């Protein structure tokens, strides 16, 4: 797989994105206790205020740098675009405290039209409750595993504590390497890595603007 094809594949498949400040109004009952050291509100790690933008600085490939923006939000749906200089990817996510799911993706998207009601064309689980070390889930594209919920990382935008680290393995291309995504509360995606042997592509948060 050549580098350009690989990066376009990664750009379409990944997706980082970033938490609302909503609280879970339906905590588990005493008969349904969650393990200590788990995170239950996924929206707090996937910020989605309209017109928020994130700028990511990339290394390892010309398409690793990209800009993310929230275009539209209605009820529990949010439309986000990623622009890496080679293409603009539009995505629609379904939000709930229990899970964040990417339900639509469209490449070569060069306008701001609202596509929140577009017919879903995928079911890709980005985050799933409860987030605890060792937790796993699987969808039609990736197998995901929680590696850590207390990572400390430093990116151009600053230092972040209690970062959630997710390992995502492609089910469609067994030789595609490993993807790691890092989410910070109230910010969302702060870093992602693609590693295949000695080849590594990294995107790190450089700036976040809430308008």
mmCIF file with all atom_site columns, C-alpha atoms in Angstrom:
data_model
loop_
_atom_site.group_PDB
_atom_site.id
_atom_site.type_symbol
_atom_site.label_atom_id
_atom_site.label_alt_id
_atom_site.label_comp_id
_atom_site.label_asym_id
_atom_site.label_entity_id
_atom_site.label_seq_id
_atom_site.pdbx_PDB_ins_code
_atom_site.Cartn_x
_atom_site.Cartn_y
_atom_site.Cartn_z
_atom_site.occupancy
_atom_site.B_iso_or_equiv
_atom_site.pdbx_formal_charge
_atom_site.auth_seq_id
_atom_site.auth_comp_id
_atom_site.auth_asym_id
_atom_site.auth_atom_id
_atom_site.pdbx_PDB_model_num
ATOM 1   C CA . UNK A 1 1   ? 0.000   0.000  0.000  1.00 0.00 ? 1   UNK A CA 1
ATOM 2   C CA . UNK A 1 2   ? 1.630   3.315  -1.067 1.00 0.00 ? 2   UNK A CA 1
ATOM 3   C CA . UNK A 1 3   ? 1.901   6.224  1.333  1.00 0.00 ? 3   UNK A CA 1
ATOM 4   C CA . UNK A 1 4   ? -0.774  8.402  -0.313 1.00 0.00 ? 4   UNK A CA 1
ATOM 5   C CA . UNK A 1 5   ? -3.279  5.549  -0.415 1.00 0.00 ? 5   UNK A CA 1
ATOM 6   C CA . UNK A 1 6   ? -2.463  4.666  3.186  1.00 0.00 ? 6   UNK A CA 1
ATOM 7   C CA . UNK A 1 7   ? -3.032  8.223  4.410  1.00 0.00 ? 7   UNK A CA 1
ATOM 8   C CA . UNK A 1 8   ? -6.305  8.630  2.530  1.00 0.00 ? 8   UNK A CA 1
ATOM 9   C CA . UNK A 1 9   ? -7.446  5.312  4.069  1.00 0.00 ? 9   UNK A CA 1
ATOM 10  C CA . UNK A 1 10  ? -6.456  6.515  7.540  1.00 0.00 ? 10  UNK A CA 1
ATOM 11  C CA . UNK A 1 11  ? -8.107  9.880  7.014  1.00 0.00 ? 11  UNK A CA 1
ATOM 12  C CA . UNK A 1 12  ? -11.413 8.244  6.031  1.00 0.00 ? 12  UNK A CA 1
ATOM 13  C CA . UNK A 1 13  ? -11.322 5.600  8.767  1.00 0.00 ? 13  UNK A CA 1
ATOM 14  C CA . UNK A 1 14  ? -10.194 7.659  11.779 1.00 0.00 ? 14  UNK A CA 1
ATOM 15  C CA . UNK A 1 15  ? -11.606 10.302 13.295 1.00 0.00 ? 15  UNK A CA 1
ATOM 16  C CA . UNK A 1 16  ? -10.850 11.914 16.228 1.00 0.00 ? 16  UNK A CA 1
ATOM 17  C CA . UNK A 1 17  ? -13.268 14.170 17.816 1.00 0.00 ? 17  UNK A CA 1
ATOM 18  C CA . UNK A 1 18  ? -14.196 15.991 20.877 1.00 0.00 ? 18  UNK A CA 1
ATOM 19  C CA . UNK A 1 19  ? -16.434 16.015 24.067 1.00 0.00 ? 19  UNK A CA 1
ATOM 20  C CA . UNK A 1 20  ? -19.553 17.936 25.162 1.00 0.00 ? 20  UNK A CA 1
ATOM 21  C CA . UNK A 1 21  ? -19.967 19.079 28.758 1.00 0.00 ? 21  UNK A CA 1
ATOM 22  C CA . UNK A 1 22  ? -23.246 17.221 29.261 1.00 0.00 ? 22  UNK A CA 1
ATOM 23  C CA . UNK A 1 23  ? -23.624 15.133 32.401 1.00 0.00 ? 23  UNK A CA 1
ATOM 24  C CA . UNK A 1 24  ? -25.167 11.701 32.628 1.00 0.00 ? 24  UNK A CA 1
ATOM 25  C CA . UNK A 1 25  ? -28.623 12.291 34.138 1.00 0.00 ? 25  UNK A CA 1
ATOM 26  C CA . UNK A 1 26  ? -29.247 8.554  34.553 1.00 0.00 ? 26  UNK A CA 1
ATOM 27  C CA . UNK A 1 27  ? -26.494 7.183  36.800 1.00 0.00 ? 27  UNK A CA 1
ATOM 28  C CA . UNK A 1 28  ? -26.413 3.411  37.351 1.00 0.00 ? 28  UNK A CA 1
ATOM 29  C CA . UNK A 1 29  ? -28.595 2.057  40.130 1.00 0.00 ? 29  UNK A CA 1
ATOM 30  C CA . UNK A 1 30  ? -27.091 0.320  43.145 1.00 0.00 ? 30  UNK A CA 1
ATOM 31  C CA . UNK A 1 31  ? -27.786 -2.976 41.454 1.00 0.00 ? 31  UNK A CA 1
ATOM 32  C CA . UNK A 1 32  ? -25.804 -1.939 38.377 1.00 0.00 ? 32  UNK A CA 1
ATOM 33  C CA . UNK A 1 33  ? -22.587 -0.581 39.862 1.00 0.00 ? 33  UNK A CA 1
ATOM 34  C CA . UNK A 1 34  ? -19.766 0.250  37.471 1.00 0.00 ? 34  UNK A CA 1
ATOM 35  C CA . UNK A 1 35  ? -16.169 -0.708 38.273 1.00 0.00 ? 35  UNK A CA 1
ATOM 36  C CA . UNK A 1 36  ? -14.022 1.768  40.185 1.00 0.00 ? 36  UNK A CA 1
ATOM 37  C CA . UNK A 1 37  ? -11.659 3.574  37.827 1.00 0.00 ? 37  UNK A CA 1
ATOM 38  C CA . UNK A 1 38  ? -14.057 3.767  34.889 1.00 0.00 ? 38  UNK A CA 1
ATOM 39  C CA . UNK A 1 39  ? -15.442 6.678  32.857 1.00 0.00 ? 39  UNK A CA 1
ATOM 40  C CA . UNK A 1 40  ? -19.138 6.608  32.003 1.00 0.00 ? 40  UNK A CA 1
ATOM 41  C CA . UNK A 1 41  ? -19.978 9.862  30.156 1.00 0.00 ? 41  UNK A CA 1
ATOM 42  C CA . UNK A 1 42  ? -18.519 9.679  26.659 1.00 0.00 ? 42  UNK A CA 1
ATOM 43  C CA . UNK A 1 43  ? -19.687 13.150 25.627 1.00 0.00 ? 43  UNK A CA 1
ATOM 44  C CA . UNK A 1 44  ? -17.283 14.781 28.097 1.00 0.00 ? 44  UNK A CA 1
ATOM 45  C CA . UNK A 1 45  ? -14.388 13.424 26.002 1.00 0.00 ? 45  UNK A CA 1
ATOM 46  C CA . UNK A 1 46  ? -15.878 14.408 22.638 1.00 0.00 ? 46  UNK A CA 1
ATOM 47  C CA . UNK A 1 47  ? -16.385 18.182 22.564 1.00 0.00 ? 47  UNK A CA 1
ATOM 48  C CA . UNK A 1 48  ? -18.904 19.283 19.935 1.00 0.00 ? 48  UNK A CA 1
ATOM 49  C CA . UNK A 1 49  ? -19.822 22.946 20.427 1.00 0.00 ? 49  UNK A CA 1
ATOM 50  C CA . UNK A 1 50  ? -20.749 24.430 17.031 1.00 0.00 ? 50  UNK A CA 1
ATOM 51  C CA . UNK A 1 51  ? -17.986 26.428 15.263 1.00 0.00 ? 51  UNK A CA 1
ATOM 52  C CA . UNK A 1 52  ? -15.241 24.967 17.461 1.00 0.00 ? 52  UNK A CA 1
ATOM 53  C CA . UNK A 1 53  ? -12.035 24.291 15.531 1.00 0.00 ? 53  UNK A CA 1
ATOM 54  C CA . UNK A 1 54  ? -8.965  22.168 16.269 1.00 0.00 ? 54  UNK A CA 1
ATOM 55  C CA . UNK A 1 55  ? -5.633  22.465 14.497 1.00 0.00 ? 55  UNK A CA 1
ATOM 56  C CA . UNK A 1 56  ? -3.373  19.396 14.440 1.00 0.00 ? 56  UNK A CA 1
ATOM 57  C CA . UNK A 1 57  ? 0.335   19.374 13.690 1.00 0.00 ? 57  UNK A CA 1
ATOM 58  C CA . UNK A 1 58  ? 1.492   16.276 11.842 1.00 0.00 ? 58  UNK A CA 1
ATOM 59  C CA . UNK A 1 59  ? 4.751   14.400 11.395 1.00 0.00 ? 59  UNK A CA 1
ATOM 60  C CA . UNK A 1 60  ? 5.630   11.401 9.256  1.00 0.00 ? 60  UNK A CA 1
ATOM 61  C CA . UNK A 1 61  ? 3.491   12.300 6.246  1.00 0.00 ? 61  UNK A CA 1
ATOM 62  C CA . UNK A 1 62  ? 2.276   15.348 4.351  1.00 0.00 ? 62  UNK A CA 1
ATOM 63  C CA . UNK A 1 63  ? -1.352  14.559 5.232  1.00 0.00 ? 63  UNK A CA 1
ATOM 64  C CA . UNK A 1 64  ? -0.781  14.135 8.974  1.00 0.00 ? 64  UNK A CA 1
ATOM 65  C CA . UNK A 1 65  ? -1.562  17.801 9.682  1.00 0.00 ? 65  UNK A CA 1
ATOM 66  C CA . UNK A 1 66  ? -5.241  18.702 9.528  1.00 0.00 ? 66  UNK A CA 1
ATOM 67  C CA . UNK A 1 67  ? -7.904  21.101 10.755 1.00 0.00 ? 67  UNK A CA 1
ATOM 68  C CA . UNK A 1 68  ? -11.133 19.897 12.344 1.00 0.00 ? 68  UNK A CA 1
ATOM 69  C CA . UNK A 1 69  ? -14.311 21.968 12.635 1.00 0.00 ? 69  UNK A CA 1
ATOM 70  C CA . UNK A 1 70  ? -17.825 21.518 14.006 1.00 0.00 ? 70  UNK A CA 1
ATOM 71  C CA . UNK A 1 71  ? -20.209 22.726 11.282 1.00 0.00 ? 71  UNK A CA 1
ATOM 72  C CA . UNK A 1 72  ? -23.667 21.747 12.516 1.00 0.00 ? 72  UNK A CA 1
ATOM 73  C CA . UNK A 1 73  ? -25.240 20.290 15.619 1.00 0.00 ? 73  UNK A CA 1
ATOM 74  C CA . UNK A 1 74  ? -28.863 19.340 16.273 1.00 0.00 ? 74  UNK A CA 1
ATOM 75  C CA . UNK A 1 75  ? -30.065 17.299 19.240 1.00 0.00 ? 75  UNK A CA 1
ATOM 76  C CA . UNK A 1 76  ? -27.752 14.259 19.482 1.00 0.00 ? 76  UNK A CA 1
ATOM 77  C CA . UNK A 1 77  ? -26.182 14.613 16.017 1.00 0.00 ? 77  UNK A CA 1
ATOM 78  C CA . UNK A 1 78  ? -23.090 16.610 15.099 1.00 0.00 ? 78  UNK A CA 1
ATOM 79  C CA . UNK A 1 79  ? -21.436 17.273 11.726 1.00 0.00 ? 79  UNK A CA 1
ATOM 80  C CA . UNK A 1 80  ? -17.648 17.662 11.685 1.00 0.00 ? 80  UNK A CA 1
ATOM 81  C CA . UNK A 1 81  ? -15.134 18.146 8.886  1.00 0.00 ? 81  UNK A CA 1
ATOM 82  C CA . UNK A 1 82  ? -11.440 17.213 8.722  1.00 0.00 ? 82  UNK A CA 1
ATOM 83  C CA . UNK A 1 83  ? -9.308  19.095 6.188  1.00 0.00 ? 83  UNK A CA 1
ATOM 84  C CA . UNK A 1 84  ? -5.802  17.675 5.654  1.00 0.00 ? 84  UNK A CA 1
ATOM 85  C CA . UNK A 1 85  ? -4.898  19.693 2.554  1.00 0.00 ? 85  UNK A CA 1
ATOM 86  C CA . UNK A 1 86  ? -5.536  16.739 0.259  1.00 0.00 ? 86  UNK A CA 1
ATOM 87  C CA . UNK A 1 87  ? -9.248  16.292 0.862  1.00 0.00 ? 87  UNK A CA 1
ATOM 88  C CA . UNK A 1 88  ? -12.017 17.421 3.182  1.00 0.00 ? 88  UNK A CA 1
ATOM 89  C CA . UNK A 1 89  ? -13.837 14.639 4.985  1.00 0.00 ? 89  UNK A CA 1
ATOM 90  C CA . UNK A 1 90  ? -17.336 15.288 6.343  1.00 0.00 ? 90  UNK A CA 1
ATOM 91  C CA . UNK A 1 91  ? -18.568 13.107 9.187  1.00 0.00 ? 91  UNK A CA 1
ATOM 92  C CA . UNK A 1 92  ? -21.761 12.792 11.212 1.00 0.00 ? 92  UNK A CA 1
ATOM 93  C CA . UNK A 1 93  ? -21.621 11.450 14.762 1.00 0.00 ? 93  UNK A CA 1
ATOM 94  C CA . UNK A 1 94  ? -24.429 10.248 17.022 1.00 0.00 ? 94  UNK A CA 1
ATOM 95  C CA . UNK A 1 95  ? -23.801 11.315 20.618 1.00 0.00 ? 95  UNK A CA 1
ATOM 96  C CA . UNK A 1 96  ? -24.916 9.850  23.916 1.00 0.00 ? 96  UNK A CA 1
ATOM 97  C CA . UNK A 1 97  ? -23.350 9.376  27.357 1.00 0.00 ? 97  UNK A CA 1
ATOM 98  C CA . UNK A 1 98  ? -23.084 5.665  26.533 1.00 0.00 ? 98  UNK A CA 1
ATOM 99  C CA . UNK A 1 99  ? -21.262 5.915  23.205 1.00 0.00 ? 99  UNK A CA 1
ATOM 100 C CA . UNK A 1 100 ? -20.020 8.120  20.379 1.00 0.00 ? 100 UNK A CA 1
ATOM 101 C CA . UNK A 1 101 ? -20.745 6.593  16.964 1.00 0.00 ? 101 UNK A CA 1
ATOM 102 C CA . UNK A 1 102 ? -19.690 7.819  13.535 1.00 0.00 ? 102 UNK A CA 1
ATOM 103 C CA . UNK A 1 103 ? -22.727 7.080  11.355 1.00 0.00 ? 103 UNK A CA 1
ATOM 104 C CA . UNK A 1 104 ? -21.810 8.863  8.118  1.00 0.00 ? 104 UNK A CA 1
ATOM 105 C CA . UNK A 1 105 ? -18.642 9.824  6.227  1.00 0.00 ? 105 UNK A CA 1
ATOM 106 C CA . UNK A 1 106 ? -18.174 11.539 2.873  1.00 0.00 ? 106 UNK A CA 1
ATOM 107 C CA . UNK A 1 107 ? -14.868 12.474 1.214  1.00 0.00 ? 107 UNK A CA 1
ATOM 108 C CA . UNK A 1 108 ? -14.307 15.403 -1.158 1.00 0.00 ? 108 UNK A CA 1
ATOM 109 C CA . UNK A 1 109 ? -16.790 17.560 0.779  1.00 0.00 ? 109 UNK A CA 1
ATOM 110 C CA . UNK A 1 110 ? -16.180 21.176 -0.226 1.00 0.00 ? 110 UNK A CA 1
ATOM 111 C CA . UNK A 1 111 ? -19.130 23.155 1.146  1.00 0.00 ? 111 UNK A CA 1
ATOM 112 C CA . UNK A 1 112 ? -20.914 23.756 4.452  1.00 0.00 ? 112 UNK A CA 1
ATOM 113 C CA . UNK A 1 113 ? -24.292 22.184 3.716  1.00 0.00 ? 113 UNK A CA 1
ATOM 114 C CA . UNK A 1 114 ? -26.052 20.369 6.538  1.00 0.00 ? 114 UNK A CA 1
ATOM 115 C CA . UNK A 1 115 ? -25.940 16.572 6.098  1.00 0.00 ? 115 UNK A CA 1
ATOM 116 C CA . UNK A 1 116 ? -27.106 15.569 9.580  1.00 0.00 ? 116 UNK A CA 1
ATOM 117 C CA . UNK A 1 117 ? -30.099 13.739 8.101  1.00 0.00 ? 117 UNK A CA 1
ATOM 118 C CA . UNK A 1 118 ? -28.104 11.884 5.439  1.00 0.00 ? 118 UNK A CA 1
ATOM 119 C CA . UNK A 1 119 ? -28.697 8.140  5.251  1.00 0.00 ? 119 UNK A CA 1
ATOM 120 C CA . UNK A 1 120 ? -26.157 6.469  7.580  1.00 0.00 ? 120 UNK A CA 1
ATOM 121 C CA . UNK A 1 121 ? -23.423 4.608  5.697  1.00 0.00 ? 121 UNK A CA 1
ATOM 122 C CA . UNK A 1 122 ? -21.398 3.201  8.606  1.00 0.00 ? 122 UNK A CA 1
ATOM 123 C CA . UNK A 1 123 ? -21.547 2.293  12.304 1.00 0.00 ? 123 UNK A CA 1
ATOM 124 C CA . UNK A 1 124 ? -18.109 3.089  13.723 1.00 0.00 ? 124 UNK A CA 1
ATOM 125 C CA . UNK A 1 125 ? -17.919 3.251  17.523 1.00 0.00 ? 125 UNK A CA 1
ATOM 126 C CA . UNK A 1 126 ? -15.437 5.922  18.597 1.00 0.00 ? 126 UNK A CA 1
ATOM 127 C CA . UNK A 1 127 ? -15.925 5.740  22.378 1.00 0.00 ? 127 UNK A CA 1
ATOM 128 C CA . UNK A 1 128 ? -18.032 3.330  24.419 1.00 0.00 ? 128 UNK A CA 1
ATOM 129 C CA . UNK A 1 129 ? -18.973 3.314  28.102 1.00 0.00 ? 129 UNK A CA 1
ATOM 130 C CA . UNK A 1 130 ? -17.592 2.337  30.483 1.00 0.00 ? 130 UNK A CA 1
ATOM 131 C CA . UNK A 1 131 ? -14.050 3.392  29.621 1.00 0.00 ? 131 UNK A CA 1
ATOM 132 C CA . UNK A 1 132 ? -11.790 1.263  31.787 1.00 0.00 ? 132 UNK A CA 1
ATOM 133 C CA . UNK A 1 133 ? -8.436  -0.376 31.154 1.00 0.00 ? 133 UNK A CA 1
ATOM 134 C CA . UNK A 1 134 ? -8.915  -3.552 29.112 1.00 0.00 ? 134 UNK A CA 1
ATOM 135 C CA . UNK A 1 135 ? -12.431 -2.707 27.898 1.00 0.00 ? 135 UNK A CA 1
ATOM 136 C CA . UNK A 1 136 ? -13.000 -3.688 24.264 1.00 0.00 ? 136 UNK A CA 1
ATOM 137 C CA . UNK A 1 137 ? -15.587 -3.185 21.549 1.00 0.00 ? 137 UNK A CA 1
ATOM 138 C CA . UNK A 1 138 ? -15.845 -3.993 17.874 1.00 0.00 ? 138 UNK A CA 1
ATOM 139 C CA . UNK A 1 139 ? -17.709 -2.581 14.903 1.00 0.00 ? 139 UNK A CA 1
ATOM 140 C CA . UNK A 1 140 ? -17.616 -3.188 11.156 1.00 0.00 ? 140 UNK A CA 1
ATOM 141 C CA . UNK A 1 141 ? -14.298 -1.358 10.730 1.00 0.00 ? 141 UNK A CA 1
ATOM 142 C CA . UNK A 1 142 ? -12.213 -1.543 13.915 1.00 0.00 ? 142 UNK A CA 1
ATOM 143 C CA . UNK A 1 143 ? -11.577 -3.558 17.029 1.00 0.00 ? 143 UNK A CA 1
ATOM 144 C CA . UNK A 1 144 ? -10.921 -1.093 19.853 1.00 0.00 ? 144 UNK A CA 1
ATOM 145 C CA . UNK A 1 145 ? -9.342  -1.501 23.278 1.00 0.00 ? 145 UNK A CA 1
ATOM 146 C CA . UNK A 1 146 ? -8.852  0.926  26.164 1.00 0.00 ? 146 UNK A CA 1
ATOM 147 C CA . UNK A 1 147 ? -5.133  0.960  26.978 1.00 0.00 ? 147 UNK A CA 1
ATOM 148 C CA . UNK A 1 148 ? -5.151  3.659  29.665 1.00 0.00 ? 148 UNK A CA 1
ATOM 149 C CA . UNK A 1 149 ? -7.442  6.268  31.225 1.00 0.00 ? 149 UNK A CA 1
ATOM 150 C CA . UNK A 1 150 ? -4.753  8.254  33.058 1.00 0.00 ? 150 UNK A CA 1
ATOM 151 C CA . UNK A 1 151 ? -2.135  9.049  30.410 1.00 0.00 ? 151 UNK A CA 1
ATOM 152 C CA . UNK A 1 152 ? -0.065  12.209 30.763 1.00 0.00 ? 152 UNK A CA 1
ATOM 153 C CA . UNK A 1 153 ? 0.897   13.672 27.404 1.00 0.00 ? 153 UNK A CA 1
ATOM 154 C CA . UNK A 1 154 ? 2.371   16.890 26.092 1.00 0.00 ? 154 UNK A CA 1
ATOM 155 C CA . UNK A 1 155 ? 1.464   18.240 22.655 1.00 0.00 ? 155 UNK A CA 1
ATOM 156 C CA . UNK A 1 156 ? 2.007   21.677 21.067 1.00 0.00 ? 156 UNK A CA 1
ATOM 157 C CA . UNK A 1 157 ? -1.290  22.870 22.608 1.00 0.00 ? 157 UNK A CA 1
ATOM 158 C CA . UNK A 1 158 ? -0.093  22.034 26.133 1.00 0.00 ? 158 UNK A CA 1
ATOM 159 C CA . UNK A 1 159 ? 0.018   19.310 28.769 1.00 0.00 ? 159 UNK A CA 1
ATOM 160 C CA . UNK A 1 160 ? -2.936  17.043 29.478 1.00 0.00 ? 160 UNK A CA 1
ATOM 161 C CA . UNK A 1 161 ? -3.568  14.658 32.370 1.00 0.00 ? 161 UNK A CA 1
ATOM 162 C CA . UNK A 1 162 ? -5.991  11.742 32.701 1.00 0.00 ? 162 UNK A CA 1
ATOM 163 C CA . UNK A 1 163 ? -5.998  11.227 28.952 1.00 0.00 ? 163 UNK A CA 1
ATOM 164 C CA . UNK A 1 164 ? -7.831  8.188  27.571 1.00 0.00 ? 164 UNK A CA 1
ATOM 165 C CA . UNK A 1 165 ? -5.701  6.084  25.207 1.00 0.00 ? 165 UNK A CA 1
ATOM 166 C CA . UNK A 1 166 ? -7.529  3.856  22.712 1.00 0.00 ? 166 UNK A CA 1
ATOM 167 C CA . UNK A 1 167 ? -5.904  1.221  20.486 1.00 0.00 ? 167 UNK A CA 1
ATOM 168 C CA . UNK A 1 168 ? -7.777  0.639  17.231 1.00 0.00 ? 168 UNK A CA 1
ATOM 169 C CA . UNK A 1 169 ? -6.988  -2.281 14.945 1.00 0.00 ? 169 UNK A CA 1
ATOM 170 C CA . UNK A 1 170 ? -8.413  -2.429 11.423 1.00 0.00 ? 170 UNK A CA 1
ATOM 171 C CA . UNK A 1 171 ? -10.597 -5.452 10.666 1.00 0.00 ? 171 UNK A CA 1
ATOM 172 C CA . UNK A 1 172 ? -10.500 -4.778 6.933  1.00 0.00 ? 172 UNK A CA 1
ATOM 173 C CA . UNK A 1 173 ? -6.718  -4.613 6.463  1.00 0.00 ? 173 UNK A CA 1
ATOM 174 C CA . UNK A 1 174 ? -4.845  -6.903 8.856  1.00 0.00 ? 174 UNK A CA 1
ATOM 175 C CA . UNK A 1 175 ? -1.477  -5.532 7.700  1.00 0.00 ? 175 UNK A CA 1
ATOM 176 C CA . UNK A 1 176 ? -2.348  -1.865 8.180  1.00 0.00 ? 176 UNK A CA 1
ATOM 177 C CA . UNK A 1 177 ? -0.600  -1.417 11.537 1.00 0.00 ? 177 UNK A CA 1
ATOM 178 C CA . UNK A 1 178 ? -2.016  -0.010 14.762 1.00 0.00 ? 178 UNK A CA 1
ATOM 179 C CA . UNK A 1 179 ? -3.866  3.226  15.412 1.00 0.00 ? 179 UNK A CA 1
ATOM 180 C CA . UNK A 1 180 ? -3.771  4.957  18.800 1.00 0.00 ? 180 UNK A CA 1
ATOM 181 C CA . UNK A 1 181 ? -6.097  7.799  19.744 1.00 0.00 ? 181 UNK A CA 1
ATOM 182 C CA . UNK A 1 182 ? -5.798  10.023 22.823 1.00 0.00 ? 182 UNK A CA 1
ATOM 183 C CA . UNK A 1 183 ? -8.805  11.894 24.245 1.00 0.00 ? 183 UNK A CA 1
ATOM 184 C CA . UNK A 1 184 ? -8.791  14.597 26.942 1.00 0.00 ? 184 UNK A CA 1
ATOM 185 C CA . UNK A 1 185 ? -11.835 15.669 28.922 1.00 0.00 ? 185 UNK A CA 1
ATOM 186 C CA . UNK A 1 186 ? -13.394 18.899 27.667 1.00 0.00 ? 186 UNK A CA 1
ATOM 187 C CA . UNK A 1 187 ? -11.134 18.917 24.603 1.00 0.00 ? 187 UNK A CA 1
ATOM 188 C CA . UNK A 1 188 ? -11.582 15.684 22.684 1.00 0.00 ? 188 UNK A CA 1
ATOM 189 C CA . UNK A 1 189 ? -8.906  14.250 20.428 1.00 0.00 ? 189 UNK A CA 1
ATOM 190 C CA . UNK A 1 190 ? -5.489  15.586 21.445 1.00 0.00 ? 190 UNK A CA 1
ATOM 191 C CA . UNK A 1 191 ? -3.285  13.119 19.575 1.00 0.00 ? 191 UNK A CA 1
ATOM 192 C CA . UNK A 1 192 ? -3.408  10.135 17.251 1.00 0.00 ? 192 UNK A CA 1
ATOM 193 C CA . UNK A 1 193 ? -0.682  7.821  16.056 1.00 0.00 ? 193 UNK A CA 1
ATOM 194 C CA . UNK A 1 194 ? -0.378  5.294  13.277 1.00 0.00 ? 194 UNK A CA 1
ATOM 195 C CA . UNK A 1 195 ? 2.436   2.753  13.721 1.00 0.00 ? 195 UNK A CA 1
ATOM 196 C CA . UNK A 1 196 ? 3.463   0.029  11.275 1.00 0.00 ? 196 UNK A CA 1
ATOM 197 C CA . UNK A 1 197 ? 6.908   -1.389 11.935 1.00 0.00 ? 197 UNK A CA 1
ATOM 198 C CA . UNK A 1 198 ? 9.357   1.523  11.759 1.00 0.00 ? 198 UNK A CA 1
ATOM 199 C CA . UNK A 1 199 ? 6.818   3.739  9.988  1.00 0.00 ? 199 UNK A CA 1
ATOM 200 C CA . UNK A 1 200 ? 5.026   6.215  12.248 1.00 0.00 ? 200 UNK A CA 1
ATOM 201 C CA . UNK A 1 201 ? 2.583   9.033  11.536 1.00 0.00 ? 201 UNK A CA 1
ATOM 202 C CA . UNK A 1 202 ? 1.543   11.361 14.349 1.00 0.00 ? 202 UNK A CA 1
ATOM 203 C CA . UNK A 1 203 ? -1.033  14.158 14.592 1.00 0.00 ? 203 UNK A CA 1
ATOM 204 C CA . UNK A 1 204 ? -0.880  16.346 17.716 1.00 0.00 ? 204 UNK A CA 1
ATOM 205 C CA . UNK A 1 205 ? -3.219  19.103 18.830 1.00 0.00 ? 205 UNK A CA 1
ATOM 206 C CA . UNK A 1 206 ? -1.647  22.507 18.178 1.00 0.00 ? 206 UNK A CA 1
ATOM 207 C CA . UNK A 1 207 ? -4.565  24.810 18.963 1.00 0.00 ? 207 UNK A CA 1
ATOM 208 C CA . UNK A 1 208 ? -8.256  24.723 19.862 1.00 0.00 ? 208 UNK A CA 1
ATOM 209 C CA . UNK A 1 209 ? -10.613 27.668 19.369 1.00 0.00 ? 209 UNK A CA 1
ATOM 210 C CA . UNK A 1 210 ? -14.133 27.878 20.787 1.00 0.00 ? 210 UNK A CA 1
ATOM 211 C CA . UNK A 1 211 ? -16.148 30.539 18.981 1.00 0.00 ? 211 UNK A CA 1
#
